[in-house]
Coordinates of C-alpha atoms in Angstrom, one line a residue:
M11 CA -63.9 18.5 -39.5
P12 CA -67.3 19.5 -40.1
Q13 CA -70.2 17.2 -38.6
L14 CA -73.8 16.2 -39.9
D15 CA -76.2 17.3 -37.4
D16 CA -78.1 14.5 -35.5
K17 CA -81.0 14.0 -38.1
A18 CA -78.5 13.9 -41.1
A19 CA -76.3 11.6 -39.4
T20 CA -79.4 9.4 -38.2
R21 CA -80.4 9.1 -42.1
R22 CA -77.0 8.2 -42.9
L23 CA -77.1 5.4 -40.1
L24 CA -80.1 4.3 -41.6
D25 CA -78.7 4.2 -45.1
R26 CA -75.2 2.7 -44.1
F27 CA -76.5 0.3 -41.3
G28 CA -79.8 -0.6 -43.3
F29 CA -81.2 0.3 -46.5
G30 CA -82.7 3.6 -45.8
P31 CA -85.8 4.7 -43.8
R32 CA -89.2 3.3 -44.0
P33 CA -92.0 5.8 -43.7
G34 CA -91.9 8.0 -40.7
E35 CA -88.8 5.9 -39.6
L36 CA -86.4 9.0 -39.9
E37 CA -88.5 11.4 -37.9
S38 CA -89.2 9.0 -35.1
L39 CA -85.5 7.8 -34.5
S40 CA -83.7 11.1 -35.1
Q41 CA -86.0 12.4 -32.3
Q42 CA -84.0 10.6 -29.8
G43 CA -80.7 11.8 -31.1
F44 CA -77.8 10.2 -32.9
A45 CA -76.4 8.4 -29.9
A46 CA -79.7 6.7 -28.8
A47 CA -80.5 6.0 -32.5
C48 CA -77.2 4.3 -33.0
A49 CA -78.0 2.0 -29.6
Q50 CA -81.3 1.2 -31.1
V51 CA -79.8 0.0 -34.3
L52 CA -77.0 -1.8 -33.1
A53 CA -79.4 -3.5 -30.7
Q54 CA -81.5 -5.1 -33.7
R55 CA -81.3 -9.1 -34.4
P56 CA -82.6 -10.9 -37.3
D57 CA -86.2 -11.3 -37.4
G58 CA -88.2 -14.5 -37.3
T59 CA -89.1 -14.6 -41.3
P60 CA -88.9 -18.3 -42.0
L61 CA -86.9 -19.3 -45.2
P62 CA -89.1 -20.0 -48.3
D63 CA -90.0 -23.6 -49.4
L64 CA -88.4 -23.8 -52.7
G65 CA -89.4 -27.6 -53.1
A66 CA -87.1 -30.2 -53.6
E67 CA -84.0 -29.8 -56.0
P68 CA -84.6 -31.6 -59.2
P69 CA -82.3 -34.4 -59.7
Q70 CA -79.1 -34.5 -61.9
A71 CA -79.9 -35.0 -65.6
G72 CA -78.3 -38.5 -66.6
K73 CA -76.7 -39.2 -69.7
K74 CA -79.8 -40.4 -71.4
A75 CA -82.0 -37.5 -70.3
S76 CA -83.9 -36.0 -73.1
T77 CA -83.7 -32.3 -74.3
A78 CA -87.0 -31.8 -72.9
E79 CA -86.0 -33.2 -69.6
R80 CA -83.0 -31.1 -69.3
K81 CA -85.0 -28.1 -70.0
Q82 CA -87.7 -29.0 -67.5
R83 CA -84.8 -29.3 -65.0
Q84 CA -83.4 -25.8 -65.9
K85 CA -86.8 -24.4 -65.7
T86 CA -87.2 -25.5 -62.3
L87 CA -83.7 -24.4 -61.0
R88 CA -84.4 -21.2 -62.7
G89 CA -87.9 -20.8 -60.9
Q90 CA -86.1 -21.6 -57.5
Q91 CA -83.6 -19.0 -58.0
I92 CA -86.1 -16.4 -58.9
A93 CA -88.2 -17.3 -55.7
A94 CA -85.1 -17.2 -53.5
A95 CA -84.1 -13.7 -54.9
Q96 CA -87.5 -12.4 -54.5
W97 CA -88.0 -13.8 -50.8
W98 CA -84.6 -11.9 -50.0
L99 CA -85.7 -8.6 -51.4
D100 CA -89.1 -8.8 -49.6
R101 CA -87.2 -9.2 -46.6
M102 CA -84.7 -6.4 -47.3
A103 CA -87.4 -3.9 -48.0
G104 CA -90.0 -5.0 -45.4
T105 CA -88.0 -5.6 -42.2
A106 CA -88.1 -3.5 -39.4
S107 CA -84.7 -5.1 -38.1
A108 CA -82.7 -3.8 -41.0
L109 CA -79.0 -3.9 -39.7
P110 CA -79.0 -7.8 -39.9
E111 CA -80.2 -7.8 -43.5
R112 CA -77.8 -5.2 -44.4
L113 CA -74.7 -7.2 -42.8
T114 CA -76.0 -10.4 -44.7
W115 CA -76.0 -8.3 -47.7
F116 CA -72.4 -7.1 -47.0
W117 CA -71.2 -10.6 -46.2
H118 CA -72.9 -11.8 -49.3
G119 CA -70.7 -9.5 -51.2
H120 CA -67.5 -10.3 -49.0
F121 CA -67.8 -14.1 -49.3
A122 CA -69.0 -13.9 -52.9
T123 CA -70.7 -17.1 -54.0
S124 CA -72.9 -17.3 -57.1
V125 CA -75.7 -19.4 -58.0
Q126 CA -74.5 -19.4 -61.4
K127 CA -72.1 -22.2 -60.6
V128 CA -73.6 -23.6 -57.4
H129 CA -76.8 -24.3 -59.7
S130 CA -78.7 -24.5 -56.1
A131 CA -81.0 -22.0 -54.7
R132 CA -81.4 -24.0 -51.9
L133 CA -77.8 -24.0 -50.9
M134 CA -77.7 -20.5 -51.4
L135 CA -80.3 -19.7 -49.1
H136 CA -78.7 -22.2 -46.5
Q137 CA -75.5 -19.9 -46.8
N138 CA -77.7 -16.8 -46.6
Q139 CA -79.2 -18.1 -43.4
T140 CA -75.7 -18.6 -41.9
L141 CA -74.5 -15.3 -43.0
R142 CA -77.4 -13.7 -41.3
G143 CA -77.3 -15.8 -38.1
L144 CA -73.4 -15.1 -37.7
G145 CA -72.9 -11.8 -39.5
G146 CA -73.1 -9.8 -36.6
G147 CA -71.2 -11.8 -33.9
D148 CA -67.8 -13.5 -33.9
F149 CA -66.1 -13.3 -37.3
G150 CA -63.9 -16.4 -36.4
A151 CA -67.2 -18.4 -36.2
L152 CA -68.5 -16.9 -39.3
A153 CA -65.0 -17.6 -41.3
K154 CA -65.1 -21.4 -40.0
A155 CA -68.9 -21.7 -41.1
M156 CA -67.9 -20.1 -44.4
I157 CA -64.8 -22.4 -45.3
V158 CA -67.0 -25.4 -45.2
D159 CA -70.3 -24.1 -46.3
P160 CA -71.8 -26.3 -48.9
A161 CA -72.3 -23.7 -51.6
M162 CA -68.9 -22.0 -51.0
L163 CA -67.3 -25.6 -51.3
L164 CA -69.0 -26.1 -54.6
W165 CA -68.2 -22.4 -55.8
L166 CA -64.7 -22.7 -55.0
D167 CA -63.8 -26.3 -56.1
G168 CA -63.6 -27.5 -52.6
Q169 CA -65.2 -30.9 -53.4
Q170 CA -62.5 -31.6 -55.7
N171 CA -59.6 -31.1 -53.2
K172 CA -58.4 -34.4 -51.8
V173 CA -55.2 -35.8 -50.6
G174 CA -52.8 -36.3 -53.5
A175 CA -54.4 -33.9 -55.7
A176 CA -55.0 -30.7 -53.5
N177 CA -57.2 -27.7 -55.4
E178 CA -55.8 -24.5 -54.4
N179 CA -58.7 -22.3 -55.1
L180 CA -60.5 -22.0 -51.8
A181 CA -57.3 -22.0 -49.6
R182 CA -56.2 -18.9 -52.0
E183 CA -59.2 -16.9 -52.2
F184 CA -59.9 -17.3 -48.2
M185 CA -56.8 -15.7 -47.4
E186 CA -56.6 -13.3 -50.2
L187 CA -60.2 -12.2 -50.3
F188 CA -62.0 -13.3 -47.3
T189 CA -59.4 -12.6 -44.5
L190 CA -55.8 -11.3 -45.1
G191 CA -55.6 -9.5 -48.4
V192 CA -53.0 -9.5 -51.0
G193 CA -49.4 -9.8 -50.2
H194 CA -49.8 -11.5 -46.8
Y195 CA -49.0 -15.1 -47.6
S196 CA -46.8 -16.8 -50.0
E197 CA -47.4 -19.8 -52.7
T198 CA -46.2 -22.2 -50.3
D199 CA -48.8 -21.2 -47.6
V200 CA -51.6 -21.7 -50.4
R201 CA -50.3 -25.2 -51.1
E202 CA -49.9 -26.1 -47.6
A203 CA -53.5 -24.8 -46.8
A204 CA -55.2 -26.4 -49.5
R205 CA -53.8 -29.6 -48.0
A206 CA -55.5 -28.7 -44.7
L207 CA -58.7 -28.3 -46.5
T208 CA -58.6 -31.5 -48.3
G209 CA -61.6 -34.2 -48.0
W210 CA -64.8 -32.1 -47.8
M211 CA -67.7 -33.5 -49.7
V212 CA -71.1 -32.0 -50.3
N213 CA -74.4 -33.5 -49.9
R214 CA -76.9 -31.6 -51.9
D215 CA -80.0 -33.1 -50.6
A216 CA -79.3 -32.7 -47.0
M217 CA -77.7 -29.3 -47.6
T218 CA -74.7 -30.6 -45.7
A219 CA -70.9 -31.0 -45.7
E220 CA -68.8 -33.5 -44.3
Q221 CA -65.0 -34.2 -44.1
V222 CA -64.4 -37.8 -45.6
A223 CA -61.3 -39.2 -43.9
K224 CA -59.8 -41.0 -46.8
R225 CA -60.0 -37.9 -48.8
H226 CA -58.2 -35.9 -46.3
D227 CA -54.5 -35.3 -46.1
S228 CA -53.5 -36.1 -42.4
G229 CA -49.7 -35.1 -42.8
S230 CA -48.0 -32.4 -41.2
K231 CA -48.4 -29.0 -42.9
T232 CA -47.0 -25.7 -42.2
V233 CA -49.0 -22.4 -43.0
L234 CA -48.0 -18.8 -42.2
G235 CA -45.3 -20.3 -40.0
I236 CA -47.3 -22.8 -37.9
T237 CA -46.8 -26.5 -38.3
G238 CA -49.2 -29.4 -37.3
N239 CA -51.8 -31.8 -38.7
L240 CA -53.8 -28.9 -39.6
D241 CA -57.5 -29.1 -40.8
A242 CA -60.1 -26.4 -42.0
G243 CA -60.4 -25.0 -38.4
G244 CA -56.8 -25.2 -37.4
F245 CA -56.1 -23.3 -40.6
V246 CA -58.7 -20.6 -40.0
D247 CA -57.2 -20.0 -36.5
I248 CA -53.9 -19.6 -38.1
V249 CA -55.1 -17.0 -40.5
L250 CA -57.3 -15.1 -38.0
N251 CA -54.4 -14.8 -35.7
R252 CA -52.3 -12.9 -38.0
P253 CA -52.2 -9.1 -37.1
D254 CA -53.1 -8.5 -40.8
S255 CA -56.3 -10.1 -40.4
P256 CA -58.3 -7.5 -38.1
R257 CA -57.0 -4.6 -40.3
F258 CA -58.3 -6.3 -43.4
V259 CA -61.9 -7.2 -41.9
A260 CA -62.0 -3.8 -40.6
S261 CA -61.0 -2.2 -43.8
R262 CA -63.3 -4.0 -46.0
L263 CA -66.4 -3.1 -43.6
W264 CA -65.2 0.7 -43.8
F265 CA -65.1 0.5 -47.5
R266 CA -68.8 -0.7 -47.9
L267 CA -70.3 1.1 -44.7
V268 CA -68.3 4.6 -44.6
S269 CA -66.1 5.6 -47.5
A270 CA -64.1 4.4 -50.5
T271 CA -61.3 6.5 -49.0
P272 CA -59.3 4.2 -46.5
P273 CA -59.5 5.0 -42.8
S274 CA -56.2 6.9 -41.2
A275 CA -54.0 4.8 -39.6
D276 CA -55.3 6.1 -36.1
A277 CA -59.0 5.4 -37.1
L278 CA -57.8 1.7 -38.2
G279 CA -56.3 1.2 -34.9
R280 CA -59.5 2.3 -33.2
L281 CA -61.6 0.0 -35.5
V282 CA -59.2 -2.9 -34.9
A283 CA -59.2 -2.3 -31.1
G284 CA -63.2 -2.3 -31.4
Y285 CA -63.2 -5.6 -33.3
G286 CA -60.9 -7.0 -30.3
P287 CA -59.5 -10.4 -29.6
Q288 CA -63.1 -11.7 -29.7
R289 CA -63.3 -10.8 -33.5
S290 CA -66.5 -8.9 -32.6
I291 CA -68.4 -7.6 -35.6
G292 CA -70.7 -5.8 -33.2
G293 CA -67.8 -4.0 -31.3
L294 CA -66.1 -3.0 -34.8
L295 CA -69.5 -1.6 -35.9
R296 CA -69.7 0.5 -32.6
A297 CA -66.1 1.7 -33.3
V298 CA -67.3 2.9 -36.9
L299 CA -70.1 4.9 -35.7
A300 CA -67.8 6.3 -33.1
E301 CA -65.4 7.8 -35.8
P302 CA -65.6 11.3 -36.7
A303 CA -65.6 10.4 -40.4
F304 CA -68.9 8.7 -40.2
R305 CA -70.5 12.1 -39.6
D306 CA -68.3 13.9 -41.8
P307 CA -70.4 15.4 -44.7
A308 CA -67.6 14.6 -47.2
T309 CA -67.8 10.6 -46.7
T310 CA -70.4 10.0 -49.2
L311 CA -71.1 6.6 -50.6
V312 CA -72.5 5.5 -54.1
K313 CA -75.4 3.3 -53.3
Q314 CA -75.1 -0.2 -54.8
P315 CA -78.1 -1.1 -57.1
V316 CA -79.8 -3.5 -55.0
E317 CA -79.2 -0.9 -51.9
W318 CA -80.8 1.9 -53.9
A319 CA -83.6 -0.2 -55.3
V320 CA -84.5 -1.7 -51.9
G321 CA -84.2 1.6 -50.3
L322 CA -86.7 3.1 -52.7
M323 CA -88.9 0.4 -52.1
R324 CA -88.7 0.7 -48.3
A325 CA -89.6 4.4 -48.5
L326 CA -92.5 3.8 -50.8
A327 CA -93.9 0.7 -49.0
V328 CA -93.6 -1.3 -52.0
Q329 CA -93.1 -5.2 -51.8
P330 CA -90.8 -6.2 -54.2
S331 CA -92.7 -9.6 -54.9
K332 CA -95.8 -7.6 -55.8
L333 CA -93.9 -6.2 -58.8
P334 CA -93.9 -8.0 -62.3
V335 CA -91.0 -10.3 -61.6
T336 CA -89.5 -10.4 -64.9
Q337 CA -89.5 -6.4 -65.0
L338 CA -87.9 -6.3 -61.4
E339 CA -85.1 -8.7 -62.3
A340 CA -84.5 -7.1 -65.7
G341 CA -83.9 -3.7 -64.0
L342 CA -81.6 -5.0 -61.3
R343 CA -79.8 -7.1 -64.0
G344 CA -79.7 -3.8 -66.2
L345 CA -78.0 -2.1 -63.4
G346 CA -75.8 -5.0 -62.9
Q347 CA -76.5 -6.4 -59.6
V348 CA -78.8 -9.3 -58.9
P349 CA -78.9 -11.2 -55.5
F350 CA -77.1 -14.3 -55.6
E351 CA -75.3 -13.5 -58.6
P352 CA -71.8 -11.8 -57.6
P353 CA -69.7 -11.5 -61.0
S354 CA -66.8 -13.3 -59.5
V355 CA -65.3 -14.3 -56.2
G356 CA -64.2 -10.7 -55.6
G357 CA -67.7 -9.6 -55.4
W358 CA -69.1 -6.5 -56.9
P359 CA -67.5 -3.3 -57.9
A360 CA -68.3 0.0 -56.1
A361 CA -68.2 3.6 -56.5
Q362 CA -68.3 5.3 -59.6
S363 CA -68.7 1.8 -61.5
W364 CA -72.3 2.1 -60.8
L365 CA -72.8 5.4 -62.3
T366 CA -72.7 4.8 -66.1
T367 CA -74.8 6.2 -68.7
S368 CA -76.5 2.9 -69.6
A369 CA -76.9 2.4 -65.7
G370 CA -78.6 5.7 -65.6
L371 CA -81.3 4.7 -68.0
A372 CA -81.7 1.5 -66.3
R373 CA -82.1 3.1 -63.0
L374 CA -84.6 5.4 -64.3
H375 CA -86.7 2.4 -65.9
L376 CA -86.9 0.8 -62.5
A377 CA -87.6 3.7 -60.6
Q378 CA -90.7 4.2 -62.8
L379 CA -91.7 0.6 -62.3
I380 CA -91.3 0.9 -58.5
A381 CA -93.2 4.5 -58.2
A382 CA -96.0 3.2 -60.5
H383 CA -97.0 0.4 -57.7
A384 CA -96.7 2.9 -54.9
D385 CA -99.2 5.2 -53.4
V386 CA -97.6 8.4 -54.3
S387 CA -100.8 10.9 -54.2
H388 CA -99.2 12.8 -51.5
I389 CA -96.0 13.5 -53.3
T390 CA -96.9 16.9 -55.1
S391 CA -93.5 18.7 -55.0
G392 CA -90.0 18.2 -54.7
A393 CA -89.9 19.0 -50.9
A394 CA -92.6 16.1 -50.4
A395 CA -90.3 13.9 -52.6
G396 CA -87.2 14.7 -50.5
Q397 CA -89.1 14.0 -47.1
T398 CA -90.3 10.7 -48.5
L399 CA -87.0 9.6 -49.9
G400 CA -84.8 11.4 -46.8
V401 CA -83.3 14.0 -48.9
D402 CA -82.7 17.2 -47.1
T403 CA -82.1 19.3 -49.7
W404 CA -82.0 19.3 -53.5
S405 CA -79.1 21.1 -55.5
Q406 CA -80.2 23.7 -57.8
R407 CA -80.0 21.5 -60.7
S408 CA -82.2 18.9 -59.3
T409 CA -84.7 21.3 -58.2
A410 CA -85.3 22.6 -61.5
A411 CA -85.3 18.9 -62.8
L412 CA -88.2 18.1 -60.3
A413 CA -90.0 21.5 -60.8
D414 CA -92.9 20.5 -63.2
L415 CA -93.1 16.9 -62.3
K416 CA -95.8 15.3 -60.1
G417 CA -96.7 11.7 -58.6
A418 CA -95.0 8.9 -59.9
E419 CA -93.2 10.8 -62.4
L420 CA -91.7 13.2 -59.8
V421 CA -90.9 10.2 -57.6
A422 CA -89.0 8.1 -60.0
M423 CA -87.0 11.2 -61.2
A424 CA -86.3 12.2 -57.6
A425 CA -85.1 8.8 -56.9
C426 CA -82.2 9.0 -59.8
T427 CA -80.9 12.3 -58.5
P428 CA -77.4 12.6 -57.3
E429 CA -78.8 13.3 -53.8
Y430 CA -80.6 10.2 -53.6
V431 CA -78.4 7.7 -55.7
V432 CA -75.2 8.8 -53.3
S433 CA -75.7 8.2 -49.8
Q434 CA -74.9 11.5 -48.3

């Protein structure tokens, strides 16, 4: 299997375990060699950036609320949602500790929760911080936090789940999409698991969730062959102890960080060994980097729109919140991806789904917006654009397309070439 050289592998590392290099970062990191670069990236921990103060959530509109009062409430919620998304984009684009943000982004797509149903940017940020704090450690701790996360409970109807009237939504998605995959549980398991998850209620003001005893089904349940008076934590333990779970988690991480082609059986075995009985995400990431496929030139990945846009802003040292907010949001919406708004509990699509004709036009408009707000006076050739964006070589077709362009126009066009849209 051919292998990328150390600099190209480090560029891939910054792409896949971050959002691409900031100015000078690739040259600095690649000088140490790939192994040292990996060690440095894996050692990154979340920076201390505080969460934004969005203010209080407006009270629910009562039955007698006027149209104006309802509109004002929606306006306030919308403003909080935009502020939360801007804050996260700023953090992704500006942080020197990119791996925790990339993992937060990965888990946001994995435990996909949308503000469109939760109707609270504050709860989405609360979940976001949980993903950041636990996303690089023990997957068991993360899974147990997510199954009783206030935003998740609202998103998957967990608050409606009570003794005598179990709602199966959260139990089903937890096994199918978050921990086991399709075909590894029965409908009886779903019904019994839903009983184990009964009784949880969300306090929006306090941003907490607690189990109310009188709403919880305290009877005996049997899930995946294990019987007992199960609750949320017991249910999670049973699911994560299944041999299918480590393979599922490792495969999902591989799919987003390495290749849309599943790992071989041998490679998957090594990934699961890295994950280990501790369910270590750090160990799994280390195993991913040790796989020859990570340095295989053929394992390219189409960047998701947010990854692409954040990468471009990092490369050009552009702060997202300095851009016209409506234009930035329109650009991401035109590309089909806005933070905190996954289209379904299954998360966002991947690969060729992002390469439609309409997406290409939206991508160019957003690249032009970003480039127009950057200092690109030093970028006077395709080679200079490649150095800025971390592209080693352009194809003949891209070289010809960039040949007569300069400044912002050159950078915007370069950012839309296959060499940049696809992580090489």
